[in-house]
XYZ file of C-alpha atoms in Angstrom:
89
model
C -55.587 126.916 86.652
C -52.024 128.498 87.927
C -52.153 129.263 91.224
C -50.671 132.336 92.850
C -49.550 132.739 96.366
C -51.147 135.909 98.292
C -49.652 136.758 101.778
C -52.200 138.342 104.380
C -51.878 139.773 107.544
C -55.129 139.200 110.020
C -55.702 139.695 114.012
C -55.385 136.627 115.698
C -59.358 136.477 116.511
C -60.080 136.471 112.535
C -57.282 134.135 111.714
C -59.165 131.427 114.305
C -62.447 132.062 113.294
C -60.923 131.089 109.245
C -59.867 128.222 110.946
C -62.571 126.769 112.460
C -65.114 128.008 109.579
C -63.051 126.172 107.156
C -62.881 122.471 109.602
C -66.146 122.768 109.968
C -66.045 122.988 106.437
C -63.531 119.990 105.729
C -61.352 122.300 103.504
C -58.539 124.440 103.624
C -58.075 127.672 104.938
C -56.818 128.445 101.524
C -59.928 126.945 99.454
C -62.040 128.495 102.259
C -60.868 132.199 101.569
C -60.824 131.320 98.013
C -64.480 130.464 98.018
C -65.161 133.721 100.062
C -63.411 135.927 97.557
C -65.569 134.087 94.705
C -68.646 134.661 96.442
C -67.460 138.045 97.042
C -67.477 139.007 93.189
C -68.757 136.164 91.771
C -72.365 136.118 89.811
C -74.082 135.327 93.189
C -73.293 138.222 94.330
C -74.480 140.190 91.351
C -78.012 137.931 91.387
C -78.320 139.068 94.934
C -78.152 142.968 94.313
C -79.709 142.782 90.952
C -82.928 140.732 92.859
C -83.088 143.110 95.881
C -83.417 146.131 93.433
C -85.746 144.617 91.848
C -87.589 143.885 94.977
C -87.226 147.361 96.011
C -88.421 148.736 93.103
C -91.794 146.246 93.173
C -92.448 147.258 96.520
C -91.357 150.940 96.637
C -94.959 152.147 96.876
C -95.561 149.959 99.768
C -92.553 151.281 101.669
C -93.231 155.059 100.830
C -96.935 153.877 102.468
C -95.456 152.743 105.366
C -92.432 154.625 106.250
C -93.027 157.978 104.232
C -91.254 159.204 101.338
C -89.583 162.128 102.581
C -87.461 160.223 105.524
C -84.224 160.550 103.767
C -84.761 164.571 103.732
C -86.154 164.100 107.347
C -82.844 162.937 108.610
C -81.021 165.582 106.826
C -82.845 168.059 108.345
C -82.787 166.671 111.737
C -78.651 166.979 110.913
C -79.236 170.620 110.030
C -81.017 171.240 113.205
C -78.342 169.763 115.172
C -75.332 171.487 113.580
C -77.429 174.628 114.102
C -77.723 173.698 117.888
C -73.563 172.935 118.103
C -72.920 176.574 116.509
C -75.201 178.156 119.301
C -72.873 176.637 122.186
C-alpha cells in the first residue's frame, strides 16, 4: 500500500501522551495514529453504533419505565422557562 505523508500540528500535552500510548504499545507514533484513524472509521466502529441502537431499541420500553418518556420535552421546557426568566431581568 503507498504511503502518504500527513503533517499535524498538536499541543505539546497530546503530542506526549501519542508518545507514550504508542511505547507502551511497541509501535510507532505513526502506526499508532494510523490504527486510531482506522478504528475511527473502520467497521468496528460501525458494529459499535449499529449494536448500541439495537440495544436501545430492545430496551426502549424499559428506559421510558424508568426515566419517563417525555424528558427530552422536559428539558426543553425547563429552557423555555429560563429564557422567559432572562427576558424579565
Amino acid at each position: 500500500m503507498a504511503k502518504t505523508q500527513l503533517n499535524v500540528r498538536v499541543d505539546e500535552g497530546t503530542a506526549r501522551a501519542a508518545r507514550e500510548r504508542a511505547l507502551a504499545r511497541g509501535m510507532s507514533v505513526n502506526r499508532y495514529i494510523e490504527e486510531l484513524v482506522r478504528q475511527d472509521t473502520g467497521e468496528a466502529g460501525h458494529t459499535f453504533v449499529e449494536a448500541a441502537a439495537d440495544f436501545m431499541k430492545q430496551y426502549e420500553s424499559v428506559f421510558a419505565e424508568e426515566f419517563g418518556t417525555d424528558r427530552g420535552a422536559d428539558r426543553g421546557r425547563a429552557a423555555d422557562r429560563g429564557a422567559d426568566r432572562e427576558g424579565r431581568r
